[in-house]
Coordinates of N, CA and C and ligand atoms in Angstrom, one line a residue:
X411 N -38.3 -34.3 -2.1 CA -37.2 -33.3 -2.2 C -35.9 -34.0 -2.4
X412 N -35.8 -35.2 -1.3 CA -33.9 -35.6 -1.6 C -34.3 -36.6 -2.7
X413 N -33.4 -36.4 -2.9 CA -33.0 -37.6 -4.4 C -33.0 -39.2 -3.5
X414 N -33.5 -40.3 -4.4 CA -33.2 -41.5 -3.3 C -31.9 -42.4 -3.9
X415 N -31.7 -42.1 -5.4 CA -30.8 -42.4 -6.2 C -29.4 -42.1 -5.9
X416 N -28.1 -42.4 -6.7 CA -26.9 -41.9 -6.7 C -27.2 -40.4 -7.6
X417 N -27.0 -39.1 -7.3 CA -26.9 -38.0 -7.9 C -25.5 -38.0 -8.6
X418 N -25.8 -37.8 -9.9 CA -24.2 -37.1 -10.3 C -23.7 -36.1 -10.1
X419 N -24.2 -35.0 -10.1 CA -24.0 -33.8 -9.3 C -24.2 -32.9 -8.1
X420 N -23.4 -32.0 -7.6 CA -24.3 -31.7 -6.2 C -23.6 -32.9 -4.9
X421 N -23.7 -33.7 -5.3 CA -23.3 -34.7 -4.2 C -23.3 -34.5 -2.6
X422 N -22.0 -33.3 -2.4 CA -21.6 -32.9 -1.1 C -22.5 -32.4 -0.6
X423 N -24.1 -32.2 -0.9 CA -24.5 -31.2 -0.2 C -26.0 -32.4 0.7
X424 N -26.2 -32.4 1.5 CA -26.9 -32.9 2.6 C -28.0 -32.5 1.8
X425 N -29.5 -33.1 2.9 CA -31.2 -32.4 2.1 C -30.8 -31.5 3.0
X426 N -30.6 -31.4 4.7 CA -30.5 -30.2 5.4 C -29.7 -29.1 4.3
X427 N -28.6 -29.2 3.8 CA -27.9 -28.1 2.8 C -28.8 -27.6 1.9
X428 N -29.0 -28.2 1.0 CA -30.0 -28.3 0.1 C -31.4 -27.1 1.0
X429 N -31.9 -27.8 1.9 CA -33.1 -26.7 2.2 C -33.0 -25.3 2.5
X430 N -31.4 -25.5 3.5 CA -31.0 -24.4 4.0 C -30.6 -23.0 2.6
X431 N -30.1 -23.4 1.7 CA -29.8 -22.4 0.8 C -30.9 -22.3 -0.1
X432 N -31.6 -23.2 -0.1 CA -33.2 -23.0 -1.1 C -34.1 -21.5 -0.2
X433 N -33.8 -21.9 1.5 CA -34.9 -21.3 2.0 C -34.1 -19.4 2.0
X434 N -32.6 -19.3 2.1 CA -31.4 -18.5 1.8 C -31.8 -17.6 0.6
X435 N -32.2 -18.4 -0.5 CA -32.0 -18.2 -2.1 C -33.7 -17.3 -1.9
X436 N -34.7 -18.1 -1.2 CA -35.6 -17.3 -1.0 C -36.0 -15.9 -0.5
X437 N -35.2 -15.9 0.4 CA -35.5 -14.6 1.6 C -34.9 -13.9 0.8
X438 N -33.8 -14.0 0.7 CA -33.1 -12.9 -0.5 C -33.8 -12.2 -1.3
X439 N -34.1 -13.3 -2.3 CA -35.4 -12.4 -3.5 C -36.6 -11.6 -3.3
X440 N -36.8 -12.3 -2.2 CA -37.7 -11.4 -1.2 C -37.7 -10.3 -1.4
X441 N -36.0 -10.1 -0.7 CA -35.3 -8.9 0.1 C -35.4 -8.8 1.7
X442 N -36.1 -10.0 2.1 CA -36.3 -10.0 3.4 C -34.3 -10.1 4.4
X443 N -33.7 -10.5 3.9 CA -32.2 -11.0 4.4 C -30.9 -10.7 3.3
X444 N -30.0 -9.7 3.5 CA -28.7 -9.3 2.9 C -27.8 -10.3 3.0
X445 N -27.5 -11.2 1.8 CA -26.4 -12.2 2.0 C -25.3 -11.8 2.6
X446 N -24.7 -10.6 2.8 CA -23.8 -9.5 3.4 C -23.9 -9.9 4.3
X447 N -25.0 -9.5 5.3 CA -25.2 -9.6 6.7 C -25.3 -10.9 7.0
X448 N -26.0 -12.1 6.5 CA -25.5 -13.1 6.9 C -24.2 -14.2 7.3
X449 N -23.3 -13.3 6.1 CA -22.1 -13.8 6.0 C -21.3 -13.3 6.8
X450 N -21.5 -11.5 7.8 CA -20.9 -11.0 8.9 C -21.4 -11.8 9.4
X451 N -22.7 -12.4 10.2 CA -23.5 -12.9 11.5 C -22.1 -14.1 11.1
X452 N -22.1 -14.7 10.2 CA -21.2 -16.6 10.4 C -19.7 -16.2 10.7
X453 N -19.5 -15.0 10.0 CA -18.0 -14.7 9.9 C -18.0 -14.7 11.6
X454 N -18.5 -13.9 12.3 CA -18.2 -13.4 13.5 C -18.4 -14.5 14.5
X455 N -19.3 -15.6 14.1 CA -19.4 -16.6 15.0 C -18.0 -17.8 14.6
X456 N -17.8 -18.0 13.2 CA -16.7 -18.5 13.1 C -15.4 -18.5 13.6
X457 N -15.3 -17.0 13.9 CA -13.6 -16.8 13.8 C -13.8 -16.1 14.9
X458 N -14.2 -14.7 15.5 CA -14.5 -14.0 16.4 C -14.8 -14.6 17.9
X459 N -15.5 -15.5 17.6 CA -16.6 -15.4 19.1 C -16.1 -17.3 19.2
X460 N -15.6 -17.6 20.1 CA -15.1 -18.8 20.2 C -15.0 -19.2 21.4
X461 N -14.5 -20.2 22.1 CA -14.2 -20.6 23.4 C -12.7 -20.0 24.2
X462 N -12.2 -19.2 23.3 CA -11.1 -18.5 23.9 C -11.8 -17.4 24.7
X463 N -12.9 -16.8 24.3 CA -13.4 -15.8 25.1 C -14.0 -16.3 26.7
X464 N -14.3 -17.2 26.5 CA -15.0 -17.9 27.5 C -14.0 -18.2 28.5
X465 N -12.8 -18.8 27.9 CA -11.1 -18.9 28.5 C -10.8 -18.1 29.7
X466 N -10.8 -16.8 28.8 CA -10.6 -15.7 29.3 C -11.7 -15.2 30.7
X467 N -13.0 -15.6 30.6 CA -13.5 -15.5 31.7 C -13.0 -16.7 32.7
X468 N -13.2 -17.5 32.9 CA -12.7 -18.7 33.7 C -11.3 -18.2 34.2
X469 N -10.3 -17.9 33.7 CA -8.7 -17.2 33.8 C -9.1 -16.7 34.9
X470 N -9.8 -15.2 34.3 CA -9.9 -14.2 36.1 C -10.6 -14.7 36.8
X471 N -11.8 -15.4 36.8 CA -12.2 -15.9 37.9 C -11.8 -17.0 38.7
X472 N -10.4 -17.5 38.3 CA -9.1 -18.1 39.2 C -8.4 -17.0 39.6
X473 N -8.4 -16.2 38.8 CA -7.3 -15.2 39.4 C -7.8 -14.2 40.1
X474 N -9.2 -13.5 40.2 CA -9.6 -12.7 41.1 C -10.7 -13.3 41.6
X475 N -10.4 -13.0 43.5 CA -11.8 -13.9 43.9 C -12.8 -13.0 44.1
X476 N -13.1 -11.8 43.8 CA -14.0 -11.2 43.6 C -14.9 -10.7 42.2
X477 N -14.1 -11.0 40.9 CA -14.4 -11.4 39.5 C -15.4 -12.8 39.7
X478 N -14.5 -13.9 40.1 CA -15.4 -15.1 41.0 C -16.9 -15.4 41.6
X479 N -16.5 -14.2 42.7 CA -17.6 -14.3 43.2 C -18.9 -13.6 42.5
X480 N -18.6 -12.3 41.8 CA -19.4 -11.6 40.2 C -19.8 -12.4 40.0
X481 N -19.0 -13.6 39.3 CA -19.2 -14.5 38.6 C -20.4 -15.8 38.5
X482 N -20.2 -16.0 39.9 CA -21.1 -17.2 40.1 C -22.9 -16.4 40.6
X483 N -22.4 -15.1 40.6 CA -23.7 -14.4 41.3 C -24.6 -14.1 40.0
X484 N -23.7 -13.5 39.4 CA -24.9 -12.7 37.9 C -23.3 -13.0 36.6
X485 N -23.7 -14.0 36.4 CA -22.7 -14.1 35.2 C -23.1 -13.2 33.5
X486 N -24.2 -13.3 33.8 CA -24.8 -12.2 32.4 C -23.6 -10.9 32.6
X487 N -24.0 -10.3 33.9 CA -23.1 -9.1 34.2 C -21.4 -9.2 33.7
X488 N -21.3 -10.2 34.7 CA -20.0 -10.7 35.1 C -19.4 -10.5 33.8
X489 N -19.5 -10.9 32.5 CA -19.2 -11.4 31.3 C -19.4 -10.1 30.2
X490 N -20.4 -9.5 30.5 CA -20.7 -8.6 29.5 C -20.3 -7.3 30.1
X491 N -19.9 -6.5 31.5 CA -19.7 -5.4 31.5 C -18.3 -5.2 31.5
X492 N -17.4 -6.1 31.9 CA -16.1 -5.5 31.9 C -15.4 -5.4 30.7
X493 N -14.9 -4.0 30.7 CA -14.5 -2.8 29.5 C -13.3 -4.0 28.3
X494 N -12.8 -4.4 28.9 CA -11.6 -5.6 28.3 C -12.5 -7.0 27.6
X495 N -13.9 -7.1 28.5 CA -14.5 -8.4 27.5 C -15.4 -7.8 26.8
X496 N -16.4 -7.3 27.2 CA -17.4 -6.7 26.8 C -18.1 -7.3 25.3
X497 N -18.4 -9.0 25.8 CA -18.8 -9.5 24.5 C -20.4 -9.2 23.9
X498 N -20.7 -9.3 22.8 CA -21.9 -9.4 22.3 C -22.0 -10.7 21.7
X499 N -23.7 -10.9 21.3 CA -23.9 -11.9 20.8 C -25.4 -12.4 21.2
X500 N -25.6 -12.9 20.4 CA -27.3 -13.4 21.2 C -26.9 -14.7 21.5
X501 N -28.1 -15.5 22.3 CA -28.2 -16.8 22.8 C -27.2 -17.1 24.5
X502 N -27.1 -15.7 24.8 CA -26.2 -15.8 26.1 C -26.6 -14.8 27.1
X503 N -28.1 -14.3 27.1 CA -28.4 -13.2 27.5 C -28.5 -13.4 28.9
X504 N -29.0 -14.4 29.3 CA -29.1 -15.1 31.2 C -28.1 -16.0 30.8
X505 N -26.5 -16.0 31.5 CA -25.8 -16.7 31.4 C -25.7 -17.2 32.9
X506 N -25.5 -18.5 33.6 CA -25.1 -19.1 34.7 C -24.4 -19.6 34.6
X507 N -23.0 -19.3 35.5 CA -21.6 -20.0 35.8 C -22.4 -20.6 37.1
X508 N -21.9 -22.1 36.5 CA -21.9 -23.7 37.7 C -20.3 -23.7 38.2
X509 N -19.9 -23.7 39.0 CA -18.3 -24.0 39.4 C -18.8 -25.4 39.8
X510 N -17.2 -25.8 39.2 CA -16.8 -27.1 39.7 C -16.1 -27.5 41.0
X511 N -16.2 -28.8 41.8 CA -15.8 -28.7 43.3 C -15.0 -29.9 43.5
X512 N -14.4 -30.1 44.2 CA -13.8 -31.9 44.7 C -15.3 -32.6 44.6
X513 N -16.6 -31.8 45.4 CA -17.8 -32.4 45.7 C -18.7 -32.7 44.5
X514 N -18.6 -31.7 43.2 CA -19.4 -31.2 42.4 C -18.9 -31.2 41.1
X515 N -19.0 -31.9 39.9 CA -18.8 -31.9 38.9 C -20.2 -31.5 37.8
X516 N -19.9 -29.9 37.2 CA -20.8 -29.5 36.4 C -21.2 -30.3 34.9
X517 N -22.3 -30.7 34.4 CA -22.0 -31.2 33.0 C -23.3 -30.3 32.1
X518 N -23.3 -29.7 31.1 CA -24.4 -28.7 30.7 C -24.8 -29.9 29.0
X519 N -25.9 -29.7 29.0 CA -26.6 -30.0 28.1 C -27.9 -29.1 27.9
X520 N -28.1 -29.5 26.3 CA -29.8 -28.9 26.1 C -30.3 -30.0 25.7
X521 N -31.3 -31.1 26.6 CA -31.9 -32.0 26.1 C -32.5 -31.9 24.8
X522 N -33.4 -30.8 24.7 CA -34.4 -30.3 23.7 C -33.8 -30.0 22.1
X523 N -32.9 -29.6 22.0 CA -31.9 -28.7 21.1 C -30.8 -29.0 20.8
X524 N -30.0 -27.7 21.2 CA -28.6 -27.5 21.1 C -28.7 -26.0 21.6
X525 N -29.2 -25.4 22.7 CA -29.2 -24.4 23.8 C -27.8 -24.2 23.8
X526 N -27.0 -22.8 24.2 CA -25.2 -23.2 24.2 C -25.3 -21.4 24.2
X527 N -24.0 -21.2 25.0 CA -24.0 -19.8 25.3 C -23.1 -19.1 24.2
X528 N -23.2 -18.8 23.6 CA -22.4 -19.0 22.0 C -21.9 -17.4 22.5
X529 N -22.2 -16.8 23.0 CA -21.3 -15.3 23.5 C -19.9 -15.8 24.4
X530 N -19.8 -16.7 25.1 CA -18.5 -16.9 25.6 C -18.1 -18.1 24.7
X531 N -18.7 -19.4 24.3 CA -17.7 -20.8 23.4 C -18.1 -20.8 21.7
X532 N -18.9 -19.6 21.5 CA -18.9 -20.0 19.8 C -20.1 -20.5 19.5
X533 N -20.0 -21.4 18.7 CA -20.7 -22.1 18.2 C -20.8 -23.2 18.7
X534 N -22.1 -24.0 19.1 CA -21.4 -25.9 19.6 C -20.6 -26.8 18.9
X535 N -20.2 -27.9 19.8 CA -19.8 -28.6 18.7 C -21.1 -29.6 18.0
X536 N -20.5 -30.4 17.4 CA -21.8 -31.0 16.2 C -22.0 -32.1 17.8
X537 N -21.2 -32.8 18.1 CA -21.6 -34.0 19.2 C -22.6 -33.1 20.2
X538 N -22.5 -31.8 20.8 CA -23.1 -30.9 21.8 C -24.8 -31.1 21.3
X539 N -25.3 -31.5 19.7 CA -26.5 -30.9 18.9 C -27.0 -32.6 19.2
X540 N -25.9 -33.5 18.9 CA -26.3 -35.0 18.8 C -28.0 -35.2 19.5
X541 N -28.2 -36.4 19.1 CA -29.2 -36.6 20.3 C -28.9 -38.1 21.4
X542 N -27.2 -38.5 21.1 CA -27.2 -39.7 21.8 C -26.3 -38.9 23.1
X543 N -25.6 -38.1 22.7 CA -25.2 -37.0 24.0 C -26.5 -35.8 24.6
X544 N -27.5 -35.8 23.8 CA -28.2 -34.6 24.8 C -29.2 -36.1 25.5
X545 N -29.2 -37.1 25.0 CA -30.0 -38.0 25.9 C -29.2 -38.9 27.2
X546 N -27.8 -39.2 26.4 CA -27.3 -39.8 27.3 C -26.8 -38.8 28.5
X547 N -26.3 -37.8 28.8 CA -25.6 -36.8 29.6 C -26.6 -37.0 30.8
X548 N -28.2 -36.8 30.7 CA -29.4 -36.8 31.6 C -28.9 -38.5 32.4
X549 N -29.4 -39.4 31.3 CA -29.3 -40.9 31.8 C -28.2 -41.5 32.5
X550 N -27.0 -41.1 32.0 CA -26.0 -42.0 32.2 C -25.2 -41.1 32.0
X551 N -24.4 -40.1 33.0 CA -23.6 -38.7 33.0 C -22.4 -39.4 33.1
X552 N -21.8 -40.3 34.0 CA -21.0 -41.2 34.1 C -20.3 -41.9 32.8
X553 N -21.0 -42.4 32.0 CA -21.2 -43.1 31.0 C -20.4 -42.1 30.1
X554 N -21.0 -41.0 29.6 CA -20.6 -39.8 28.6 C -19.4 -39.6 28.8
X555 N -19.1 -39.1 30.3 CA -17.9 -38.5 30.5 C -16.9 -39.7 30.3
X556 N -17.3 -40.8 30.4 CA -16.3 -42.0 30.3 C -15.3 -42.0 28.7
X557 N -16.9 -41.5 27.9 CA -16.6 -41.6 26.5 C -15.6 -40.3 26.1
X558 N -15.6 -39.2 26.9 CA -14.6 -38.4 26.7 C -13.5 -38.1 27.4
X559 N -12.8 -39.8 28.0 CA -12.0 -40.1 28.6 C -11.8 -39.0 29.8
X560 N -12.9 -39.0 30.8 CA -13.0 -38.5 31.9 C -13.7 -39.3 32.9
X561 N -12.4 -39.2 33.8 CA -13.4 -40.4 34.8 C -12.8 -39.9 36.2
X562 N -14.2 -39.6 36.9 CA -14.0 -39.0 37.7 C -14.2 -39.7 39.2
X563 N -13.5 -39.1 40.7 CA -13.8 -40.0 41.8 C -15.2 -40.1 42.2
X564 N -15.3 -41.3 42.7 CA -16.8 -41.7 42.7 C -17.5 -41.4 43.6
X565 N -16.8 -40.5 44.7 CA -17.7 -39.8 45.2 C -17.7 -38.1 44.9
X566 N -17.2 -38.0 43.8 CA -18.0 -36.6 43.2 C -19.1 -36.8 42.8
X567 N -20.0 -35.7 42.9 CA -21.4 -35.8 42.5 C -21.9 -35.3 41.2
X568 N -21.9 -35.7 39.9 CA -22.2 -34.9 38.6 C -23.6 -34.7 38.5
X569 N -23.8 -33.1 38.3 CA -25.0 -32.6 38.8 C -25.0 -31.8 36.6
X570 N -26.1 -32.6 36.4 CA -26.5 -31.8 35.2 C -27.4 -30.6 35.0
X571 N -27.0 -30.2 33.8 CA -28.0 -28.7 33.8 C -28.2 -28.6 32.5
X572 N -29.8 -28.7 32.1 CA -30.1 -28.7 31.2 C -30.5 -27.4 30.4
X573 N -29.7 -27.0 29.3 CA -29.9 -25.7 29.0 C -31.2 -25.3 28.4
X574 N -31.7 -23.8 28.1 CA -33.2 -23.4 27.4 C -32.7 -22.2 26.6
X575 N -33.5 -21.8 26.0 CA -33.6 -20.7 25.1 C -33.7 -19.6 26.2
X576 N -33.6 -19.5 27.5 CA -33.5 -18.4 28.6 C -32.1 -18.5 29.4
X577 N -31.6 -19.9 29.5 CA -30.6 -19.8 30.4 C -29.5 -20.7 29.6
X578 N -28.9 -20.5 29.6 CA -27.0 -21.2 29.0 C -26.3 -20.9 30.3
X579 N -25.7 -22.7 30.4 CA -24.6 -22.0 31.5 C -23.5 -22.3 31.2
X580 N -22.5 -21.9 32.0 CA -21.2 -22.0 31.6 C -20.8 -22.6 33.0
X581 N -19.9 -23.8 32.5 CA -18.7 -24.4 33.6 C -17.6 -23.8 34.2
X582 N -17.4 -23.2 35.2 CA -16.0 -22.4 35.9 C -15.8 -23.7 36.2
X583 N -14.3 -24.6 35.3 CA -14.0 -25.7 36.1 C -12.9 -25.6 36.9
X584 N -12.0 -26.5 37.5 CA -11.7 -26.3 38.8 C -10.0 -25.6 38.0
X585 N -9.2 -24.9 39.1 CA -8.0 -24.2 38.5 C -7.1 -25.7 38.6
X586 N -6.3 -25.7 38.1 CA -5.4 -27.0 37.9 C -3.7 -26.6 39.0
X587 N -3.4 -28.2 39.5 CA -2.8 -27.6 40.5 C -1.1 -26.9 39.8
X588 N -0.5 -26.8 40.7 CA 1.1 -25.8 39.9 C 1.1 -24.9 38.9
X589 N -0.9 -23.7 39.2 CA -0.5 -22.7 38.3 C -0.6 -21.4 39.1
X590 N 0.0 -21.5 40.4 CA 0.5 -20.4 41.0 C 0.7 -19.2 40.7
X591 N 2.1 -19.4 40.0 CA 2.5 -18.8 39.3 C 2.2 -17.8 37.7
X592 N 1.3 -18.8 37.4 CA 0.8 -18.0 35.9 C -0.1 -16.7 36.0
X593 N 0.3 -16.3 35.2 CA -0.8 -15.1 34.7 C -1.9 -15.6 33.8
X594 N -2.8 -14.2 34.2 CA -4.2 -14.2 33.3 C -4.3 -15.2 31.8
X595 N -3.5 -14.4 31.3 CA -3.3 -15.3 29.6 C -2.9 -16.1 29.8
X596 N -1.5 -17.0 30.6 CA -1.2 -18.4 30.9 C -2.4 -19.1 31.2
X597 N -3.0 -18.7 31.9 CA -3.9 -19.8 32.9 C -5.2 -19.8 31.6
X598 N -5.7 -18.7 30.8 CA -6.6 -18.8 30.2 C -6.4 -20.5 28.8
X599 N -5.3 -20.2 28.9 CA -4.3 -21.2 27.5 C -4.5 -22.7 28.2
X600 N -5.2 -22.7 29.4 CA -5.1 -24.2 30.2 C -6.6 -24.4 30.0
X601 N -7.4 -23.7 29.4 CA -9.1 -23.5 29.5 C -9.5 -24.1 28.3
X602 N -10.1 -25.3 28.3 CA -10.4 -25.8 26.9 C -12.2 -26.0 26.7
X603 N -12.6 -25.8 25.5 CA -14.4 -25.5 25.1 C -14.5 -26.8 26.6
X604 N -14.3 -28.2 26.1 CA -15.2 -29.1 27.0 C -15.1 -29.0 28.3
X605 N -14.0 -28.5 28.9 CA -13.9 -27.8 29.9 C -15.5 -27.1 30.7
X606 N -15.5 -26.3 29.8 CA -16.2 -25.0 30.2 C -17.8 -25.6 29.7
X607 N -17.9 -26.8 29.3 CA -19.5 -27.5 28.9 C -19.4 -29.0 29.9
X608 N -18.2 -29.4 30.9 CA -18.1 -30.2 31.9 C -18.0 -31.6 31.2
X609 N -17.4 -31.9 30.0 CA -17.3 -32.6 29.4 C -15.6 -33.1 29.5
X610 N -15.0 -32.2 29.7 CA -13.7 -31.8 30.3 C -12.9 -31.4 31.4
X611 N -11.9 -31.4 31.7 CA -11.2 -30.5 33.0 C -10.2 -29.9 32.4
X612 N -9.9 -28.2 32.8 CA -9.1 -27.7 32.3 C -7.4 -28.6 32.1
X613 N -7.0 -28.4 31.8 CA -5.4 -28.8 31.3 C -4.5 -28.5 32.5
X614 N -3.7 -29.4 32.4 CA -2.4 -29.0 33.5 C -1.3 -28.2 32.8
X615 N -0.6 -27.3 33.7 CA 0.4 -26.4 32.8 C 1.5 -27.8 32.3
X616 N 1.6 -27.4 31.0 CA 2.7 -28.2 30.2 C 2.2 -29.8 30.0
X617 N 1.2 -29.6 29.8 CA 0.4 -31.1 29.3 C 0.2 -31.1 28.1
X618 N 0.5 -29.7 27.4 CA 0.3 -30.1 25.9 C -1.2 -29.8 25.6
X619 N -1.0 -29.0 24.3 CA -2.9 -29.0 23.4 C -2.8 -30.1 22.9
X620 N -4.2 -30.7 23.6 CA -4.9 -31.2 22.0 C -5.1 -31.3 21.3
X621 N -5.6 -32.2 20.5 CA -6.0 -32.0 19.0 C -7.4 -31.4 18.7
Ligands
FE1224 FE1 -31.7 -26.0 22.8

């Protein structure tokens, strides 16, 4: 199927690309799958459903300690019934919020995959699917987080959690100090994707986004 040669045309497109819209081009003619509806399912994961939602959980559950405590008890609930979030989405149906501690640093991987609670952060990132981060995270948790310039006191304990096609969890990481003061939407604006996958720690107020 891939070409082993230089192609003159086509170029940009991967054998994954290439299969993916051959197997696309098929279902269609079928009639098994509406290019329509496909293009709502990407639209809505593209732009819709992202790590700001996820933000926004983590926010109240700094800001109310009984959202919190919801939270860490039945986060499926926690996340899907209140009237203001009330997200959809498959691949997030048993969600687990891990909090983060002085004692406890959360790090989520799917050895197997790319497992990912795509109802509160989106889509993964491409490194999340890797196989040198879903092997190293297990082996050498230390090591990873090093690589994403996180380095943490050495007697915290980084406790991994390997995701499945039943459980996705999400990282409540820890509130950052001098945000007293902020509200819900401030504090959510300090909540970044690696954050919330333990790859990261939320932001301090006025440190600036990243890139
Ligand atoms: Fe997976």
């Amino acid at each position: 199927m891939a070409e082993k040669t230089p192609h003159a045309h086509g170029a940009a497109l991967s054998e994954m690309d290439i299969r993916v819209r051959a197997l696309e081009t098929l279902l269609t003619e079928k009639g098994y799958i509406d290019p329509a509806a496909l293009d709502a399912i990407i639209e809505t994961y593209e732009h819709r459903i992202g790590p700001h939602l996820g933000a926004r959980v983590v926010a109240r559950a700094w800001a109310d300690p009984a959202y919190r405590e919801w939270l860490l008890r039945d986060a499926t609930a926690a996340v899907a019934e209140p009237p203001d979030f009330g997200f959809v989405g498959r691949q997030g149906e048993h969600l687990v919020a891990v909090e983060n501690t002085p004692g406890q640093h959360n790090l989520v991987v799917c050895t197997l995959c790319s497992c990912y609670p795509w109802p509160v952060l989106g889509l993964p990132p491409a490194w999340y699917k890797s196989a040198p981060y879903r092997s190293r995270a297990v082996i050498d948790p230390r090591g990873v987080l090093a690589d994403f310039g996180l380095t943490l006191p050495a007697d915290t304990r980084i406790r991994v959690w390997d995701s499945t096609a039943e459980i996705r969890y999400l990282v409540l990481p820890m509130r950052p100090p001098g945000t007293d003061h902020l509200d819900e939407a401030a504090l959510a604006a300090l909540v970044t994707r690696d954050s919330m996958i333990g790859t990261g720690l939320a932001r301090a107020p006025g440190a600036g986004v990243p890139a």
